[in-house]
PDB file of C-alpha atoms in Angstrom:
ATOM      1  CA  UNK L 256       1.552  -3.183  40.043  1.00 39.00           C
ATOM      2  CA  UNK L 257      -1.299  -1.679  37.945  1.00 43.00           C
ATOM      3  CA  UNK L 258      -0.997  -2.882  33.917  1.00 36.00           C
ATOM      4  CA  UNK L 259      -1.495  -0.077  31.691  1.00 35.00           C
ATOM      5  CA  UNK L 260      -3.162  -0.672  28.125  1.00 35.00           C
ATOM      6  CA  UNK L 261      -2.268   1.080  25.026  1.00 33.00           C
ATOM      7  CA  UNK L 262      -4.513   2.131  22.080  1.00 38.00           C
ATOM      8  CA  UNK L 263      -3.496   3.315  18.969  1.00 38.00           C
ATOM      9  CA  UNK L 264       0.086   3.660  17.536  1.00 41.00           C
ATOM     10  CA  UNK L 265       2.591   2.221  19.762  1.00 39.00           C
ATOM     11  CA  UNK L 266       6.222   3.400  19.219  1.00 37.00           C
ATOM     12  CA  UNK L 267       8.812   0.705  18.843  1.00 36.00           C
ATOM     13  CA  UNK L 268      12.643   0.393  18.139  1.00 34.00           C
ATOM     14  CA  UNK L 269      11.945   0.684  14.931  1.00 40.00           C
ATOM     15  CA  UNK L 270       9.393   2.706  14.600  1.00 45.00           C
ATOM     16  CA  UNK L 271       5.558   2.619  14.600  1.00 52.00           C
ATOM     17  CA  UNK L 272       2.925  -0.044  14.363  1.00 59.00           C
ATOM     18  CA  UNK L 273      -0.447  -0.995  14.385  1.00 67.00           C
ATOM     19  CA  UNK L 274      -2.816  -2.896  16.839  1.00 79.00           C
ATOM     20  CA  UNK L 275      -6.484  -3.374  17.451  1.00 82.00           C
ATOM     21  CA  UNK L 276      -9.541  -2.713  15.569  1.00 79.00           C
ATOM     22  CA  UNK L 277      -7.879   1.083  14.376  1.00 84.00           C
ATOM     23  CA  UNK L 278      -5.501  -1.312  12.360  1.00 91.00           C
ATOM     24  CA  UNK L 279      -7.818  -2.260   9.419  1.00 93.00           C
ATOM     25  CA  UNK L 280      -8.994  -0.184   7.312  1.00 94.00           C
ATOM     26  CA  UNK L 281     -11.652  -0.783   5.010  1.00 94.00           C
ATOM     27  CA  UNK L 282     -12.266   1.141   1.941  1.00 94.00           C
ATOM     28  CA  UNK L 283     -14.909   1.041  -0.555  1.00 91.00           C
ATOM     29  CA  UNK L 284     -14.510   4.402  -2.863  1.00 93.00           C
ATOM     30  CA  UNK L 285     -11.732   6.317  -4.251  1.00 95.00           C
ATOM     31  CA  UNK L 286      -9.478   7.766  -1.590  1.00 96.00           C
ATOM     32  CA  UNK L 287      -6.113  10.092  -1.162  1.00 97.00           C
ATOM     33  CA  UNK L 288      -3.957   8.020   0.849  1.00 97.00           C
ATOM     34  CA  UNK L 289      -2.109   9.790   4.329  1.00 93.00           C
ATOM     35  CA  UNK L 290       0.404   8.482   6.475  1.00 91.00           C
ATOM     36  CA  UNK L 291      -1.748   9.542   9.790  1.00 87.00           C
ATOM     37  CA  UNK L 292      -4.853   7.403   8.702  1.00 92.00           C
ATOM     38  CA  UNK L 293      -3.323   4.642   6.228  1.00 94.00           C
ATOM     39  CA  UNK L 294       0.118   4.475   6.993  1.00 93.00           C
ATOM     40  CA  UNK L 295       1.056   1.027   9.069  1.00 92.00           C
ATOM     41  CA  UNK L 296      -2.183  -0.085   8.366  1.00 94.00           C
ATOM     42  CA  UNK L 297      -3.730  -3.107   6.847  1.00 95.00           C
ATOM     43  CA  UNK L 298      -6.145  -1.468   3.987  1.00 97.00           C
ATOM     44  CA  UNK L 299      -8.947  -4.132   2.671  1.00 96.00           C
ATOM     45  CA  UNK L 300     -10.732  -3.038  -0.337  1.00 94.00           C
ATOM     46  CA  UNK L 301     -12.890  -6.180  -2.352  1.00 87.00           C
ATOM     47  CA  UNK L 302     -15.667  -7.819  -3.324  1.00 83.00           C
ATOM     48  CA  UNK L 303     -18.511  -5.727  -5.324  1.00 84.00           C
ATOM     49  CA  UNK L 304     -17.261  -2.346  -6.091  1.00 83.00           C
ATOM     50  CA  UNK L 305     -20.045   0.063  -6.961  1.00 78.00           C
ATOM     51  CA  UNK L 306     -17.616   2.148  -9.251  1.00 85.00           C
ATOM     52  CA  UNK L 307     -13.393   1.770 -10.127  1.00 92.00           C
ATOM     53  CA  UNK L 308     -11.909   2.626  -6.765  1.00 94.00           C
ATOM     54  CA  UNK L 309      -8.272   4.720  -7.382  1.00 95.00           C
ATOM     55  CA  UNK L 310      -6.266   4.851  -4.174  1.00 97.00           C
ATOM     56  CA  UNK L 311      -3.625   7.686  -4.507  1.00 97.00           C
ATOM     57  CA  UNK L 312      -0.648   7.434  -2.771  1.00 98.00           C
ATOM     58  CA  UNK L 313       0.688  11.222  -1.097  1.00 96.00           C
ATOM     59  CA  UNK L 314       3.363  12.557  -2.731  1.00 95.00           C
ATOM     60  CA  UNK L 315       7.126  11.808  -1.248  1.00 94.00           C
ATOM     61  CA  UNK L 316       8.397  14.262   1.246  1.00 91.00           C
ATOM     62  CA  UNK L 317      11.868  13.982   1.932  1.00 90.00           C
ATOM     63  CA  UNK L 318      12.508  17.093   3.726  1.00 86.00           C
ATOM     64  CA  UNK L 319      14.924  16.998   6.821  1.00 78.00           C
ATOM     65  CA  UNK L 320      13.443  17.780  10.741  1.00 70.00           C
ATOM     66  CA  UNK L 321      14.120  20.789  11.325  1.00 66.00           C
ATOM     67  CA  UNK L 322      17.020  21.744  14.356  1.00 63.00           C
ATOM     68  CA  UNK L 323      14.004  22.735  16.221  1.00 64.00           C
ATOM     69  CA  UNK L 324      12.468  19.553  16.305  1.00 61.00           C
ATOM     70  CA  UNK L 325      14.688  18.109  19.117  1.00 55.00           C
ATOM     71  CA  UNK L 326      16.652  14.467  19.500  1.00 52.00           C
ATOM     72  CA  UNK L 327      15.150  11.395  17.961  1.00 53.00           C
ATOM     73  CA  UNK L 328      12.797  12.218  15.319  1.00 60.00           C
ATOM     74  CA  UNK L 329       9.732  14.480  15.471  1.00 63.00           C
ATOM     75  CA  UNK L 330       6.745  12.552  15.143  1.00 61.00           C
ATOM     76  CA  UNK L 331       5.087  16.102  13.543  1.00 65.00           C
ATOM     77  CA  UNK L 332       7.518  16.146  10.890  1.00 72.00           C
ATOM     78  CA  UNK L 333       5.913  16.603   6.715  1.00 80.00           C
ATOM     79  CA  UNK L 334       8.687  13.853   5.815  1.00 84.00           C
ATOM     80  CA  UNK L 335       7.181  10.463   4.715  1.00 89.00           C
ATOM     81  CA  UNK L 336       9.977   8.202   3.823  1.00 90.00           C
ATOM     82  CA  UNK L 337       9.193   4.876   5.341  1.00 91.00           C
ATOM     83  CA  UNK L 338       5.951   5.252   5.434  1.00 93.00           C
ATOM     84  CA  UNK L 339       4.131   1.196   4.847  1.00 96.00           C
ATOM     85  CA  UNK L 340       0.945   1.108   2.998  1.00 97.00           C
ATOM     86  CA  UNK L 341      -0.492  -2.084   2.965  1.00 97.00           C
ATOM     87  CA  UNK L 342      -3.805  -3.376   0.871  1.00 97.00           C
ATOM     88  CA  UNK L 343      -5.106  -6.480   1.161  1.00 96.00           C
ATOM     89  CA  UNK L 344      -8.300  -7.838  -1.328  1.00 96.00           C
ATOM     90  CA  UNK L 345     -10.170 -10.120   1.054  1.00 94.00           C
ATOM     91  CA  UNK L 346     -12.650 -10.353  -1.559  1.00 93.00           C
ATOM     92  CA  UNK L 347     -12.183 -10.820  -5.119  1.00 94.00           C
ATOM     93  CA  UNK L 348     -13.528  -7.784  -7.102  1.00 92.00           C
ATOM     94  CA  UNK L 349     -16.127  -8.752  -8.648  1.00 87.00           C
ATOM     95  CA  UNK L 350     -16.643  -5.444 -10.939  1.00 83.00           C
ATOM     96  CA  UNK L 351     -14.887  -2.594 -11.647  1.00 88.00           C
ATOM     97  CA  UNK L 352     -11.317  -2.305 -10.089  1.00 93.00           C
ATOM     98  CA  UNK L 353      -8.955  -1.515  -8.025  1.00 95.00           C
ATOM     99  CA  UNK L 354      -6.054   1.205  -8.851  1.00 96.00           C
ATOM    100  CA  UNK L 355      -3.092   2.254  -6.878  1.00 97.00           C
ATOM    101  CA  UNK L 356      -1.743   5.096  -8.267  1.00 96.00           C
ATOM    102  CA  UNK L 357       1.224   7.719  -7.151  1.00 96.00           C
ATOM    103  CA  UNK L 358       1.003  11.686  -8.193  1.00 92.00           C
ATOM    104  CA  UNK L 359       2.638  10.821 -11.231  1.00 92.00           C
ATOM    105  CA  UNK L 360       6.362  12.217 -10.503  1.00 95.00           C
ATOM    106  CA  UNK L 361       6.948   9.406  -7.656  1.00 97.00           C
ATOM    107  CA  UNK L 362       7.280   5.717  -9.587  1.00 98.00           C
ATOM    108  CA  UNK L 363       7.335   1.822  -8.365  1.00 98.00           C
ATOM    109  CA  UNK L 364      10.274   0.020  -8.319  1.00 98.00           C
ATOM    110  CA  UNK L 365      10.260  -3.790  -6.780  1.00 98.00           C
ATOM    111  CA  UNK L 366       7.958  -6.864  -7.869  1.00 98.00           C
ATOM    112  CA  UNK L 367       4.722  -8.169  -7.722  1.00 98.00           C
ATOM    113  CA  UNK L 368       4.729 -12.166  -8.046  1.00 97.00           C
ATOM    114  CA  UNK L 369       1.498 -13.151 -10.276  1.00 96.00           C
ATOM    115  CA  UNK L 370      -0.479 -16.490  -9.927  1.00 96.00           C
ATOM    116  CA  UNK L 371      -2.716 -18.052 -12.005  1.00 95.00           C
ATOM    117  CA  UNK L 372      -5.468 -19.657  -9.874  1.00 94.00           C
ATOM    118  CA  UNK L 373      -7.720 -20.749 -11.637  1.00 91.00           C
ATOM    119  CA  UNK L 374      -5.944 -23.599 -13.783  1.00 86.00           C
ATOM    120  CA  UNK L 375      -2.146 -24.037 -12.886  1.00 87.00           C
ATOM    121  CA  UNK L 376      -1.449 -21.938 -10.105  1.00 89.00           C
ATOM    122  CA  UNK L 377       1.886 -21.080 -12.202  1.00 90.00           C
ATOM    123  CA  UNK L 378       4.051 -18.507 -10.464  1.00 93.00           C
ATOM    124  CA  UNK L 379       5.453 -15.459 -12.408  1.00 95.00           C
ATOM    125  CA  UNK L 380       7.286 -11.959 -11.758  1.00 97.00           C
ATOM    126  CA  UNK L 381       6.267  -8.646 -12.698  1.00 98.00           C
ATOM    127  CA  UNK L 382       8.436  -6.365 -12.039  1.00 98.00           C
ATOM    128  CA  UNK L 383       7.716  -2.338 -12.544  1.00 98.00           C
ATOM    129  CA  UNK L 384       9.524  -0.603 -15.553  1.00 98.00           C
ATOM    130  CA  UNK L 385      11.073   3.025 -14.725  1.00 96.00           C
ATOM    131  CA  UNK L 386       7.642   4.548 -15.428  1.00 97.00           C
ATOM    132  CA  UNK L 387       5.293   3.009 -13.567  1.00 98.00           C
ATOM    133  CA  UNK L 388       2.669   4.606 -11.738  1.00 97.00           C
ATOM    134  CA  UNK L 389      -0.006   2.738 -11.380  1.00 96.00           C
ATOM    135  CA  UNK L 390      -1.283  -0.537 -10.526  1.00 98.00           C
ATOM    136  CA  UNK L 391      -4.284  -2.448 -11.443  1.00 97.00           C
ATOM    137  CA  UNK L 392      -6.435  -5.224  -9.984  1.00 96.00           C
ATOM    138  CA  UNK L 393      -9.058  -6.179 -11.638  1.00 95.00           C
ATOM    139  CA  UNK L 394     -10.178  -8.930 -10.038  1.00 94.00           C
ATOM    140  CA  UNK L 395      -8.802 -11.283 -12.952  1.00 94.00           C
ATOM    141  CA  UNK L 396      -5.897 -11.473 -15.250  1.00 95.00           C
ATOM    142  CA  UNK L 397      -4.006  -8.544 -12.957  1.00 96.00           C
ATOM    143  CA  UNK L 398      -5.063  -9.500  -9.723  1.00 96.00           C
ATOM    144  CA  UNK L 399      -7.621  -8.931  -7.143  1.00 95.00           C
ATOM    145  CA  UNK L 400      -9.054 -12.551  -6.467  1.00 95.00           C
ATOM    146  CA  UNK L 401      -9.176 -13.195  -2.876  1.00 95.00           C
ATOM    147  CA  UNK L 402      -5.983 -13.037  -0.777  1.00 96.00           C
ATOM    148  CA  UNK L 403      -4.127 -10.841  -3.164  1.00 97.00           C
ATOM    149  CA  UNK L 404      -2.348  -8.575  -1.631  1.00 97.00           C
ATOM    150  CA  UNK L 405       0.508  -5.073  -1.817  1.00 98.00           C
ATOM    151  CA  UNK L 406       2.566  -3.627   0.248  1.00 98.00           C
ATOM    152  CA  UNK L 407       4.108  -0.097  -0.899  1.00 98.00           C
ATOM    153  CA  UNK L 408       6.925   1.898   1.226  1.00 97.00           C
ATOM    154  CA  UNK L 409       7.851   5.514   0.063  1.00 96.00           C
ATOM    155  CA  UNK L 410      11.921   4.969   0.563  1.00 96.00           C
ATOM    156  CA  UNK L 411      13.269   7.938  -1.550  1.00 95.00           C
ATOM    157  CA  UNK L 412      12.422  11.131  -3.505  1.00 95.00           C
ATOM    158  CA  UNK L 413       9.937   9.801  -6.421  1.00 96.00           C
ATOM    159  CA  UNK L 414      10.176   6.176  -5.304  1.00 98.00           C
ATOM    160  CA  UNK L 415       7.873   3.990  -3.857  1.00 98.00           C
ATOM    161  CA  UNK L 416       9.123   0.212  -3.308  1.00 98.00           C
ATOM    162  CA  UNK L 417       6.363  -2.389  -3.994  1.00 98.00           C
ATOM    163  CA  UNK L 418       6.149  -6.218  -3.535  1.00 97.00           C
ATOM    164  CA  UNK L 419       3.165  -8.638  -3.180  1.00 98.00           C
ATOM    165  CA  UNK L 420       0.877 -11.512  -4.805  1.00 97.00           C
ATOM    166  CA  UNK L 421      -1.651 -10.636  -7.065  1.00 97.00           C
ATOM    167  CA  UNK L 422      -3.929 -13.693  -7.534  1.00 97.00           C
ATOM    168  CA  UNK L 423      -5.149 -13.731 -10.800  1.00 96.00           C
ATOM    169  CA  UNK L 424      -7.482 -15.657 -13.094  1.00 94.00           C
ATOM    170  CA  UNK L 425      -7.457 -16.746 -16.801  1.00 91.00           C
ATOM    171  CA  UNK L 426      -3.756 -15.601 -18.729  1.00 91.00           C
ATOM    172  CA  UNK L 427      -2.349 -13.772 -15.702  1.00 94.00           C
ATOM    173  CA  UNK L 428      -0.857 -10.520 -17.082  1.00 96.00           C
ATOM    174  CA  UNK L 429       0.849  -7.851 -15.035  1.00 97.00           C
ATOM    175  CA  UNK L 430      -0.685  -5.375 -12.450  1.00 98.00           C
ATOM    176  CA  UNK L 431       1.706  -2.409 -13.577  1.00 98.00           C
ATOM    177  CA  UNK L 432       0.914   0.258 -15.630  1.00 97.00           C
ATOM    178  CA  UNK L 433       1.180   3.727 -16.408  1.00 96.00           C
ATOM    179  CA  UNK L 434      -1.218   6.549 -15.947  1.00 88.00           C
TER     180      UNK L 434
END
């Protein structure tokens, strides 16, 4: 019986995931996040930034398939809910910073635990107020030391869901903001 091998997306009850070397994605400038190239991917961004790196999340689609598209649902279809972004910091920043931002109508709701690592390694919630749009490492007191680490799911119309550990150094202050 021959063995076939996959590469790229694999479909799977719930959906699609990542495997292989296609799966990490590193980024080192500013970028417009998409569900084809980022979505269900790990996303590393760290160490010595040459300038502030902004990645900017697309803007929610929530639009229905249309009855054209068939059973099940269309793989081609502009709707984005439940899309996973995930970024990673396998590297602490060491200048500038990193900024996750939406289009400003779509906001963060969920929590990002904090931890100071440099002297307790004290544990504390941030969660995001109602106009939240942004979210800041900068590779100290809001996060970005190595391991730190986001994930962010569009799940409705102007809502992204966020949770994650931002490792921080010296008085640990939330990664939240707004633009």
């Amino acid at each position: 019986m021959a063995r076939t091998t996959f590469q790229g997306p694999v479909r799977s009850l719930g959906g699609i995931y990542q495997q292989g070397p296609a799966a990490v994605v590193d980024i080192t400038s500013s970028t417009t996040l998409n569900p084809v190239d980022h979505g269900g991917r790990i996303l590393t961004v760290g160490g010595t930034l040459a300038a502030n790196v902004v990645l900017t999340l697309p803007a929610i689609n929530t639009s229905t398939n249309p009855i054209t598209s068939g059973p099940g649902q269309d793989p081609n279809t502009l709707n984005n809910e439940g899309v996973v972004y995930t970024v990673w910091v396998p590297t602490t920043i060491a200048t500038s910073s990193l900024k996750i931002g939406t289009n400003g109508t779509d906001k963060f709701v969920g929590t990002i635990f904090g931890v100071d690592t440099d002297t307790s390694n004290a544990l504390v919630a941030y969660t995001a107020a109602s106009t939240n749009d942004f979210i800041n490492f900068n590779g100290g007191t809001t996060g970005g030391v190595a391991g730190t680490w986001v994930q962010i799911v569009a799940i409705a119309a102007n809502k992204y869901v966020v949770n994650g550990i931002a490792l921080g150094s010296g008085t640990v202050a939330t990664p939240f903001a707004d633009s």
